[in-house]
PDB file of C-alpha atoms and ligand atoms in Angstrom:
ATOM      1  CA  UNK U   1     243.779-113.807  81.935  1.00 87.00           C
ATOM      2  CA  UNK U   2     243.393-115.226  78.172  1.00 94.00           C
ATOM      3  CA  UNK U   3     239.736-116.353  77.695  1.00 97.00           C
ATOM      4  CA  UNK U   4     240.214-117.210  74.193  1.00 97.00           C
ATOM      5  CA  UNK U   5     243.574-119.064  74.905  1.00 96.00           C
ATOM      6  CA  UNK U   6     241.354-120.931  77.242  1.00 97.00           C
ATOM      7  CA  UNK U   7     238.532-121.734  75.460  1.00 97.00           C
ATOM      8  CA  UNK U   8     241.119-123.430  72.865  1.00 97.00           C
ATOM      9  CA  UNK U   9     242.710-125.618  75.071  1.00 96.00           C
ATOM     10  CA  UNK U  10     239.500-126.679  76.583  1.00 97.00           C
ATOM     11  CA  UNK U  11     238.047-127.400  72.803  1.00 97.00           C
ATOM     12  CA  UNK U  12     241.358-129.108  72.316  1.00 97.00           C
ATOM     13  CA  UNK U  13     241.023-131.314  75.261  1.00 96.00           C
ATOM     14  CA  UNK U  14     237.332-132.504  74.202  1.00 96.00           C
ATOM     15  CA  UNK U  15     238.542-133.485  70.873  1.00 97.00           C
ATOM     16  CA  UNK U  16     241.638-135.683  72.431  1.00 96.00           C
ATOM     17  CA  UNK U  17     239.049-136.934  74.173  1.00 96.00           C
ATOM     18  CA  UNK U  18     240.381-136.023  77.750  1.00 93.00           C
ATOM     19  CA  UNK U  19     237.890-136.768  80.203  1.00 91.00           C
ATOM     20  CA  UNK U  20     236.625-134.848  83.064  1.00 91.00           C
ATOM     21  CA  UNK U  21     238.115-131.508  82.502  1.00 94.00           C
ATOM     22  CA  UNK U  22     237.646-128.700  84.732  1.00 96.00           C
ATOM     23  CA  UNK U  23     238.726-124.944  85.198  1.00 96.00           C
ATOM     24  CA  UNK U  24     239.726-123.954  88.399  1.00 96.00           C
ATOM     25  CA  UNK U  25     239.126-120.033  88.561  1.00 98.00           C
ATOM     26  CA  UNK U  26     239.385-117.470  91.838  1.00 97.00           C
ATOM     27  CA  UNK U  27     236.496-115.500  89.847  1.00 98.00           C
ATOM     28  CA  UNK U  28     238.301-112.206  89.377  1.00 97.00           C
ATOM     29  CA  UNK U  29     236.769-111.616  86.497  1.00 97.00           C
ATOM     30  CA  UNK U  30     233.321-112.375  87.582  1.00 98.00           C
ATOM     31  CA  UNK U  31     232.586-108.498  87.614  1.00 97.00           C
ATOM     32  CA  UNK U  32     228.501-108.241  86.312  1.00 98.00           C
ATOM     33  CA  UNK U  33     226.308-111.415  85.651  1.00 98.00           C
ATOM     34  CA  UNK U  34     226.389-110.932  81.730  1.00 98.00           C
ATOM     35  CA  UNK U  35     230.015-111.724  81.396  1.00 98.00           C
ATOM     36  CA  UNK U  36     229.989-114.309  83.813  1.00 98.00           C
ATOM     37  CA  UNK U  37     227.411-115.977  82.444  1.00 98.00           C
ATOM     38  CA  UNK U  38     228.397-115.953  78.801  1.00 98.00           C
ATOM     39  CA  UNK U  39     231.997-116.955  79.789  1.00 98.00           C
ATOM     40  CA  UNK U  40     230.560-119.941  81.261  1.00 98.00           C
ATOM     41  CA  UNK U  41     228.170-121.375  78.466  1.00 98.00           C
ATOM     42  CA  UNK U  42     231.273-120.628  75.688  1.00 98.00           C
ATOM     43  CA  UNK U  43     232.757-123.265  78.238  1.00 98.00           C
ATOM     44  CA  UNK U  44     230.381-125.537  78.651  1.00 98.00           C
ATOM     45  CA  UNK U  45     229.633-125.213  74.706  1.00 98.00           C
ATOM     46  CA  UNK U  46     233.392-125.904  73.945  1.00 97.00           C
ATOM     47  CA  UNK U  47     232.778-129.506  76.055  1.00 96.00           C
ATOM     48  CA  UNK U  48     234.360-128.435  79.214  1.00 98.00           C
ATOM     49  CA  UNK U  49     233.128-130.800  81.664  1.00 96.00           C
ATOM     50  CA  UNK U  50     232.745-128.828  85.270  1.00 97.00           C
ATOM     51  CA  UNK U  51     233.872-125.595  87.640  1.00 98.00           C
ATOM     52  CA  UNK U  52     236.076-125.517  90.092  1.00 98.00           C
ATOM     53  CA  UNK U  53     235.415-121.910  92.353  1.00 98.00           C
ATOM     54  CA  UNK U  54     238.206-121.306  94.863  1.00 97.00           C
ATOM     55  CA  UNK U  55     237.432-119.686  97.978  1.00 97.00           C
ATOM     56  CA  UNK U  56     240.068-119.177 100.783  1.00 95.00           C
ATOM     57  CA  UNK U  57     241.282-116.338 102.724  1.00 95.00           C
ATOM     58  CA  UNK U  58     243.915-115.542 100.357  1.00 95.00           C
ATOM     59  CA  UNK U  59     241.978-114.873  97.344  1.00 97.00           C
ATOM     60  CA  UNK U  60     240.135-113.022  99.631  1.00 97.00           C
ATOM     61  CA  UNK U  61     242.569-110.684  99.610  1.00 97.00           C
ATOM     62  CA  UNK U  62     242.604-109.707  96.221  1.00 97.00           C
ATOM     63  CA  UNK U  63     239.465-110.792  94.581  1.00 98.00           C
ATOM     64  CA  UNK U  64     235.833-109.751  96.357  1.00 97.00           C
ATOM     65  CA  UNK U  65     233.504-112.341  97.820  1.00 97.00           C
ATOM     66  CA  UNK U  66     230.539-110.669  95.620  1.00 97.00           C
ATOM     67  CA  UNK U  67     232.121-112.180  92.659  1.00 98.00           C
ATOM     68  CA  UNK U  68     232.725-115.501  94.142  1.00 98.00           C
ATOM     69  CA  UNK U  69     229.063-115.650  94.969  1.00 97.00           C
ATOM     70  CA  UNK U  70     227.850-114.450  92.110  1.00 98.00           C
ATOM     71  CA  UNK U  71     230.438-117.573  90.145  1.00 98.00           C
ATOM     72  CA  UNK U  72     228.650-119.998  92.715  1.00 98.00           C
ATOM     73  CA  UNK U  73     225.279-118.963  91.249  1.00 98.00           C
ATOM     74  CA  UNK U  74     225.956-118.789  87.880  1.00 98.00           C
ATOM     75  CA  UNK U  75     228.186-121.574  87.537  1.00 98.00           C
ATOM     76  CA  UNK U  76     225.288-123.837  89.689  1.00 98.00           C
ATOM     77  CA  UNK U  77     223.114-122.508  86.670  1.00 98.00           C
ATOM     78  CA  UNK U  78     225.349-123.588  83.501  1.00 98.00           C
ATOM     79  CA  UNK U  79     227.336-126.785  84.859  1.00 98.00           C
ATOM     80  CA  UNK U  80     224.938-127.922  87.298  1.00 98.00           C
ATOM     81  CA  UNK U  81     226.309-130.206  89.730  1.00 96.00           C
ATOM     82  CA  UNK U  82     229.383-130.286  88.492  1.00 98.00           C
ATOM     83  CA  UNK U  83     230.285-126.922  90.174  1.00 98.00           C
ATOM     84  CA  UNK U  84     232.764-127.233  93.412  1.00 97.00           C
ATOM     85  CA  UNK U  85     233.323-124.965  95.693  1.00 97.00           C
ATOM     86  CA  UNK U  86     236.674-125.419  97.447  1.00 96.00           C
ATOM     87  CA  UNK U  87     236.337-125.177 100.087  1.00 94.00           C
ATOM     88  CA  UNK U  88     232.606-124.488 100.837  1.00 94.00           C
ATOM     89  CA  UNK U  89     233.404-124.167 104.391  1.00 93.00           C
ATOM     90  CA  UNK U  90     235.087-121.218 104.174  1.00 95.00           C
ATOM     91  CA  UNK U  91     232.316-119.910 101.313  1.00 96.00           C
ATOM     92  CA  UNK U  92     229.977-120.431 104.085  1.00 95.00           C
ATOM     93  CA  UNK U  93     232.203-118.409 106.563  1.00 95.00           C
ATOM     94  CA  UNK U  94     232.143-115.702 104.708  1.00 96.00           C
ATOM     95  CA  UNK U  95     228.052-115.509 104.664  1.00 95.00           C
ATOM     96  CA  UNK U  96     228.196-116.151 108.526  1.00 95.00           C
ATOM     97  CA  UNK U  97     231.022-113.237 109.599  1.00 96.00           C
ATOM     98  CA  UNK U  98     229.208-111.219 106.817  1.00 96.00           C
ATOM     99  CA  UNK U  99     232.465-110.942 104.222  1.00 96.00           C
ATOM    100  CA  UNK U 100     231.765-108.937 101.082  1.00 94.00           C
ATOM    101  CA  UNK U 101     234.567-107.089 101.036  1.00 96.00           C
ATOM    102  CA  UNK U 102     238.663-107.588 100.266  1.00 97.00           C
ATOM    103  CA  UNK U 103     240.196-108.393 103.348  1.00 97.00           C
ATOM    104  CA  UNK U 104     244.086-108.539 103.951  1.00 97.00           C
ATOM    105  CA  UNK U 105     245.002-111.940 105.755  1.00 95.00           C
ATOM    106  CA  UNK U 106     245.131-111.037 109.282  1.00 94.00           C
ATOM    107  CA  UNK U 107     242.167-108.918 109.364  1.00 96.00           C
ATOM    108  CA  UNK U 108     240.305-112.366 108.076  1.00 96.00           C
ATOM    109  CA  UNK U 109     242.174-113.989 111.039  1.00 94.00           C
ATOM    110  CA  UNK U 110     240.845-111.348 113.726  1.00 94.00           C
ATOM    111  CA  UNK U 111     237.291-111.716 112.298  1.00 94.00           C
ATOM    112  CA  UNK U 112     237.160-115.150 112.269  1.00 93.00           C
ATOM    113  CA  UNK U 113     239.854-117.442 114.515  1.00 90.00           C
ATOM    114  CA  UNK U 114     243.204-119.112 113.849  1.00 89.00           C
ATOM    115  CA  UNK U 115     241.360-122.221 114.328  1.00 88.00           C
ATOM    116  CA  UNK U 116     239.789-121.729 110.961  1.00 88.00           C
ATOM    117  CA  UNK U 117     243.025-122.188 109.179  1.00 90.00           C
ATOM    118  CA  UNK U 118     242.759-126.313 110.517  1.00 87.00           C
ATOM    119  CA  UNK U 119     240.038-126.813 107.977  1.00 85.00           C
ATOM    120  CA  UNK U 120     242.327-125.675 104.956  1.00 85.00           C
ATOM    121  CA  UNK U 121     244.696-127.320 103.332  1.00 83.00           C
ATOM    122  CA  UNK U 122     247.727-124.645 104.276  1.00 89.00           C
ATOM    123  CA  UNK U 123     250.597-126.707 102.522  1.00 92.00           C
ATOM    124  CA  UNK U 124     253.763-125.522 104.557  1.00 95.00           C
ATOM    125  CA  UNK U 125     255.641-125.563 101.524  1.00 95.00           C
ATOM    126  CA  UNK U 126     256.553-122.657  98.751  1.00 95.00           C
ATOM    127  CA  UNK U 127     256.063-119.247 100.244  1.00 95.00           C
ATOM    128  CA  UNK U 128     254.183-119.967 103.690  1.00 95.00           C
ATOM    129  CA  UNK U 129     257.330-120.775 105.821  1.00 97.00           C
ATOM    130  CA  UNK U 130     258.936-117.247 104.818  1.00 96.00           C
ATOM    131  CA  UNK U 131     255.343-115.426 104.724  1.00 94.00           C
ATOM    132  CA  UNK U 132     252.874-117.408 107.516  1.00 94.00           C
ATOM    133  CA  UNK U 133     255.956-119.262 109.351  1.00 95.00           C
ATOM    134  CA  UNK U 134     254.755-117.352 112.617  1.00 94.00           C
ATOM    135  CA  UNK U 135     251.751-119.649 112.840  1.00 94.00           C
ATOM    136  CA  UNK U 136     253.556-122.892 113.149  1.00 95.00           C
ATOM    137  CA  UNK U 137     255.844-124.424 115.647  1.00 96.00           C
ATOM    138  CA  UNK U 138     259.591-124.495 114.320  1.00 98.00           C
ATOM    139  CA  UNK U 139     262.226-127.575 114.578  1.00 98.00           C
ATOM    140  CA  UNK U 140     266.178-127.260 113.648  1.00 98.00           C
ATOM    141  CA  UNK U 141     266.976-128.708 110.641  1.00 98.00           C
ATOM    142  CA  UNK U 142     267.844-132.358 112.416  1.00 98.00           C
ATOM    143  CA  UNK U 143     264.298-132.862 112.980  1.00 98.00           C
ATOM    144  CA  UNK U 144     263.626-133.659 109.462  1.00 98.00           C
ATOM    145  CA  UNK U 145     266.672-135.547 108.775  1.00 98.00           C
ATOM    146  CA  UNK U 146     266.228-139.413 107.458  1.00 97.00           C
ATOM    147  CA  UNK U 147     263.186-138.175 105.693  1.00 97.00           C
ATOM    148  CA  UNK U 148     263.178-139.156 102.302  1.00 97.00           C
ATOM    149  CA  UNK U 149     260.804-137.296  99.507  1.00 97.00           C
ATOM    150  CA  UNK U 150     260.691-140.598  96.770  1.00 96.00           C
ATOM    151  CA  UNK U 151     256.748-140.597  97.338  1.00 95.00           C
ATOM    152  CA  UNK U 152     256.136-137.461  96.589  1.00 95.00           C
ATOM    153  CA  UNK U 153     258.461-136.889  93.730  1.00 95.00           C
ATOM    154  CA  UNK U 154     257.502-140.026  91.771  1.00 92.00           C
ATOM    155  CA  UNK U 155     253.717-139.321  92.497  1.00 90.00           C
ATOM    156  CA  UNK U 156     251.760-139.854  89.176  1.00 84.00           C
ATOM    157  CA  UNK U 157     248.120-138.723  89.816  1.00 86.00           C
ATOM    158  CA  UNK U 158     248.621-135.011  90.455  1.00 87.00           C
ATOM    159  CA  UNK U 159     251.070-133.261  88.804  1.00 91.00           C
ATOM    160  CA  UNK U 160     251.761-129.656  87.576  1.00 93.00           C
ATOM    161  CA  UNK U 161     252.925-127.874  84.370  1.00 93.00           C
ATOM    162  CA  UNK U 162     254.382-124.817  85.015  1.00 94.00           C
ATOM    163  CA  UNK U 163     254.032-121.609  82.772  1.00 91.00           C
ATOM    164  CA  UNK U 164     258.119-122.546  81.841  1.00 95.00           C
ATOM    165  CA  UNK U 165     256.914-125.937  81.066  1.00 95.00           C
ATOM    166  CA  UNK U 166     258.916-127.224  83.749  1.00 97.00           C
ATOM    167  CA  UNK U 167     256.966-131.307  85.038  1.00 96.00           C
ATOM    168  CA  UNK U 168     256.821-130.616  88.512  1.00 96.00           C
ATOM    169  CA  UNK U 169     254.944-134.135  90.634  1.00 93.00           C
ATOM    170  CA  UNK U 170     252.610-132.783  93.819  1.00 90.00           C
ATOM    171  CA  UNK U 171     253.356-129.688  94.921  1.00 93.00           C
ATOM    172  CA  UNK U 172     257.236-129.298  94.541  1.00 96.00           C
ATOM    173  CA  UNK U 173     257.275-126.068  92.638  1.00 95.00           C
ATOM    174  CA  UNK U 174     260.962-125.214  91.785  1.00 97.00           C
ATOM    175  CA  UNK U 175     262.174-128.915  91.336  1.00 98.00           C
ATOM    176  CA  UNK U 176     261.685-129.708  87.734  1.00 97.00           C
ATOM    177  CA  UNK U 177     261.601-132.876  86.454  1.00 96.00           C
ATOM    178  CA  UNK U 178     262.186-132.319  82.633  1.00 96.00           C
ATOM    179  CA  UNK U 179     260.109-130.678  79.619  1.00 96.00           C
ATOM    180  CA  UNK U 180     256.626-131.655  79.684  1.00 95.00           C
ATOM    181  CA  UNK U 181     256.401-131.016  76.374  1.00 95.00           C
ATOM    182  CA  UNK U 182     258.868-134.324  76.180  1.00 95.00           C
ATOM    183  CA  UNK U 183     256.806-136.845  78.479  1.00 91.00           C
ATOM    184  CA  UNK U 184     258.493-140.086  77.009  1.00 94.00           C
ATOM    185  CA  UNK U 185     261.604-139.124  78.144  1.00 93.00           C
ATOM    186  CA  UNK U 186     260.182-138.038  81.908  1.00 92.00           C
ATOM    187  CA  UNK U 187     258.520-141.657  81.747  1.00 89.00           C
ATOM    188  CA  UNK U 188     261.432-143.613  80.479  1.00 92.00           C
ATOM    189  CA  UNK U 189     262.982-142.553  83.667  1.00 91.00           C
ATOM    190  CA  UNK U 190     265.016-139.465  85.430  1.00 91.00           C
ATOM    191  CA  UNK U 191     269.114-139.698  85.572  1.00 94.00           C
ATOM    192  CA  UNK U 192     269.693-138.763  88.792  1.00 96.00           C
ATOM    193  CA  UNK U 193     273.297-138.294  88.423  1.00 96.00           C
ATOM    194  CA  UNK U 194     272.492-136.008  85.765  1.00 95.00           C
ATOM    195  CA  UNK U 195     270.040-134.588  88.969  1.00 96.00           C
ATOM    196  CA  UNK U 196     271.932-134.243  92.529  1.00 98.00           C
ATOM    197  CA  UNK U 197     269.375-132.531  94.215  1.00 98.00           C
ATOM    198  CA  UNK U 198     266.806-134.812  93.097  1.00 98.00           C
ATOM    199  CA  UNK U 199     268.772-137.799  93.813  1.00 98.00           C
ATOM    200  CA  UNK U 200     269.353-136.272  97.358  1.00 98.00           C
ATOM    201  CA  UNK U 201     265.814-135.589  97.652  1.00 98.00           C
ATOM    202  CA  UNK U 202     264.534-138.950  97.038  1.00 97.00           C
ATOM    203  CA  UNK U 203     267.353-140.904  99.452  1.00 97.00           C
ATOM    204  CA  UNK U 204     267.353-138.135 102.219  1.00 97.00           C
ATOM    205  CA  UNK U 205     266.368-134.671 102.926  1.00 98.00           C
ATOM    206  CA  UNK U 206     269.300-134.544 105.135  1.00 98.00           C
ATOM    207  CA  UNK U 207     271.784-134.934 102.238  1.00 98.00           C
ATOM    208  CA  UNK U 208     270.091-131.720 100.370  1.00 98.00           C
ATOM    209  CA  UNK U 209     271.173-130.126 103.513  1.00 98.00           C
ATOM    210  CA  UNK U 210     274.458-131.512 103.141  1.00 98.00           C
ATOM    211  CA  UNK U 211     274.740-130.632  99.796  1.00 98.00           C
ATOM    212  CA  UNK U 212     273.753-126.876 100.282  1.00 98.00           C
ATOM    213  CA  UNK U 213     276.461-126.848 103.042  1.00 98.00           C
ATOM    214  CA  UNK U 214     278.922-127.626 100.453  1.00 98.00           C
ATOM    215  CA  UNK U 215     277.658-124.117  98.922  1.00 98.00           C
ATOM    216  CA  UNK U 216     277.955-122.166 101.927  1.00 98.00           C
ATOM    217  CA  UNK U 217     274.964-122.873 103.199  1.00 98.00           C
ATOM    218  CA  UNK U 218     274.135-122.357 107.211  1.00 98.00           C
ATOM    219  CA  UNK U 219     271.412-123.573 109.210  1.00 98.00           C
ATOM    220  CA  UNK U 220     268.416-121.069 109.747  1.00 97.00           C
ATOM    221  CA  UNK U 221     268.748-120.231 113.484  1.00 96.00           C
ATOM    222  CA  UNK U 222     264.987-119.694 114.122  1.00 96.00           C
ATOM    223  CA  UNK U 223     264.296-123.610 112.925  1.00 98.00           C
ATOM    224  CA  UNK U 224     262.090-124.712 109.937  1.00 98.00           C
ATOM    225  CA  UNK U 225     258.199-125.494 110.432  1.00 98.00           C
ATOM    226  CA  UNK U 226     258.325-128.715 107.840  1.00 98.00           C
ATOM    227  CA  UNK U 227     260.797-130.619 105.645  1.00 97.00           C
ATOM    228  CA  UNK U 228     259.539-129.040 102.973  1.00 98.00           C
ATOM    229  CA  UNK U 229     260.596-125.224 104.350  1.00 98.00           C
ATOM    230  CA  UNK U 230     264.458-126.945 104.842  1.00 98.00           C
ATOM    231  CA  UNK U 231     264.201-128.038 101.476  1.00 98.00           C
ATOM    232  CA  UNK U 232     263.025-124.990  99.721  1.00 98.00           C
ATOM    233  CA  UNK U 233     265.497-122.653 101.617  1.00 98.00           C
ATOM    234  CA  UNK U 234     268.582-125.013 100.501  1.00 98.00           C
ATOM    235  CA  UNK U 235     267.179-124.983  96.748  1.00 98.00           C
ATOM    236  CA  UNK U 236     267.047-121.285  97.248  1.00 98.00           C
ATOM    237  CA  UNK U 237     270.564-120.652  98.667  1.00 98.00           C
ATOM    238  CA  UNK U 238     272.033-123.324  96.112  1.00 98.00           C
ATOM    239  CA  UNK U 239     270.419-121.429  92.874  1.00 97.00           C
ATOM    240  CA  UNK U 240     271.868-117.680  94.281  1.00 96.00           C
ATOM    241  CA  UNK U 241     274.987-119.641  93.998  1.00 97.00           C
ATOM    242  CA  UNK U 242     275.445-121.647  91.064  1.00 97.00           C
ATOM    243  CA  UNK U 243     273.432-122.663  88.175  1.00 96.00           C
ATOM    244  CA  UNK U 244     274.951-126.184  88.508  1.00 96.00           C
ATOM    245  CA  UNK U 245     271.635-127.785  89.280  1.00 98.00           C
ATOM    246  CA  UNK U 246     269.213-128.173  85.878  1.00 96.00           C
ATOM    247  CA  UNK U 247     266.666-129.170  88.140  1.00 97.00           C
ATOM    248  CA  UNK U 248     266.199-126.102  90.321  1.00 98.00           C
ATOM    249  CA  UNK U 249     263.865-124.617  87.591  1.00 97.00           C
ATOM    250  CA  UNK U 250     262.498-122.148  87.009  1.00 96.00           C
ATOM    251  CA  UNK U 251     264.780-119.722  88.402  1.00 94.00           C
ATOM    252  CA  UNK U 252     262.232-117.378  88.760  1.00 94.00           C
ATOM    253  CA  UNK U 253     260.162-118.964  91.511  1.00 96.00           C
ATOM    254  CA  UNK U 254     263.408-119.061  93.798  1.00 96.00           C
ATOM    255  CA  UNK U 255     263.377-115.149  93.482  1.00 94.00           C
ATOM    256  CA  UNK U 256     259.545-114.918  94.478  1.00 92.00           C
ATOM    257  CA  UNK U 257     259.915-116.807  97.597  1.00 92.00           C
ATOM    258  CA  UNK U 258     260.405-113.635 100.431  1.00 81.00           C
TER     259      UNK U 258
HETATM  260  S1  SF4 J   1     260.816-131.662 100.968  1.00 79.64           S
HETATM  261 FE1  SF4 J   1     261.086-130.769  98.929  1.00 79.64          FE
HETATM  262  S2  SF4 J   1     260.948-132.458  97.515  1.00 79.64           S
HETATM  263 FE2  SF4 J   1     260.139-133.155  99.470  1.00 79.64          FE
HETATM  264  S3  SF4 J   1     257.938-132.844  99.337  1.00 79.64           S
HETATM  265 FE3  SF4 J   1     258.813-131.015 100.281  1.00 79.64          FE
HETATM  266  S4  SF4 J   1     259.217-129.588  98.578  1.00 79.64           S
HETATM  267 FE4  SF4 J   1     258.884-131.637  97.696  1.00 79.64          FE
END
């Protein structure tokens, strides 16, 4: 969306010395073969390192598989072997059902089968339970009791910035643990008293649960497909009812969650 915002941070990160950097893109803008091609040698040229090219059914439904290909080729031609295509089974898929159109979600599923969806990593976390929760099996909220989330929110090898510069660990989103602008502090350690949902979160998803019943909050009578859909529709409920929690952050993806 900002080339030249890009193209800073990547000369930035070559001159810190970062190694391995890579831009993930979902090719949008990968409209005619000069563009493409020019965006990708200012890249490469800045010291960027590698391309990643997603390609799943739901950037299908926005961005046409024309321009992925064409990002495959040129991208193979400019980085080499240090283009990925995640996931090339579904590029493949594409080629084989003949895909070179947008396609909403369900008309992918018709043309393909459900059983495709086992070969991607659909995270039942975020926005799935609310928008894909018809595909999976559902459990009361029980089920996921004793379950305690201190892996996941002290993992250190893949984390996320968010455009708030919230530090979110794995694939929380909504759960910040501080300003990533201030890493010391993160790494010196969180407060969790300072943090109730985290502290709930890492001893026991059941006592988020708890907590959000303390706010009013009522068990979802259809069941939740994961521990991870109990959690996020607690942290919602909690932040359209107070903005005690610091850590629920930012409030704006809590209002993109329907
Ligand atoms: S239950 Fe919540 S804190 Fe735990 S992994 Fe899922 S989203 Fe993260």
């Amino acid at each position: 969306m900002n080339f030249d915002l890009l193209l800073e941070l990547v000369k930035m990160a070559h001159e810190l010395g970062i190694p391995s950097t890579f831009v993930e893109t979902n090719c949008y803008w990968c409209g005619n073969d000069k563009t493409t091609r020019k965006r990708f040698v200012e890249l490469l040229n800045e010291g960027l390192n590698g391309i990643l090219i997603s390609v799943n059914p739901f950037i299908l439904e926005y961005v046409s598989p024309m321009r992925t290909e064409r990002a495959i080729r040129l991208a193979g031609d400019v980085f080499g072997r240090n283009t990925m295509v995640y996931q090339e089974f579904v590029s493949q898929q594409f080629r084989r059902f003949k895909i070179k159109e947008i396609l909403p979600f369900e008309e992918y599923l018709q043309k393909t089968s459900l059983q495709s969806l086992s070969y991607m990593e659909l995270l039942p976390i975020g926005r799935v339970p609310y928008r894909l929760g018809y595909l999976f099996q559902k459990y009361p909220a029980r089920q996921f009791f004793g379950e305690s989330c201190s892996e996941e929110l002290r993992r250190n090898w893949h984390v996320h910035i968010d455009n708030y510069r919230n530090y979110i660990t794995g694939y929380c989103g909504g759960i910040s643990l501080g300003d990533a602008r201030d890493l010391d502090s993160i790494l010196q350690g969180i407060d969790l008293d300072d943090r109730p949902v985290i502290d709930a979160l890492v001893t026991d998803v059941g006592e988020l649960y708890e907590l959000g019943r303390q706010f009013g909050y009522s068990e979802c009578g259809e069941g939740y497909i994961s521990k991870c859909h109990l959690c996020v529709d607690v942290r919602k409920h909690l932040v359209h009812h107070t903005d005690e929690f610091k850590e629920l952050s930012p409030s704006e993806f809590y209002t993109q969650l329907e």
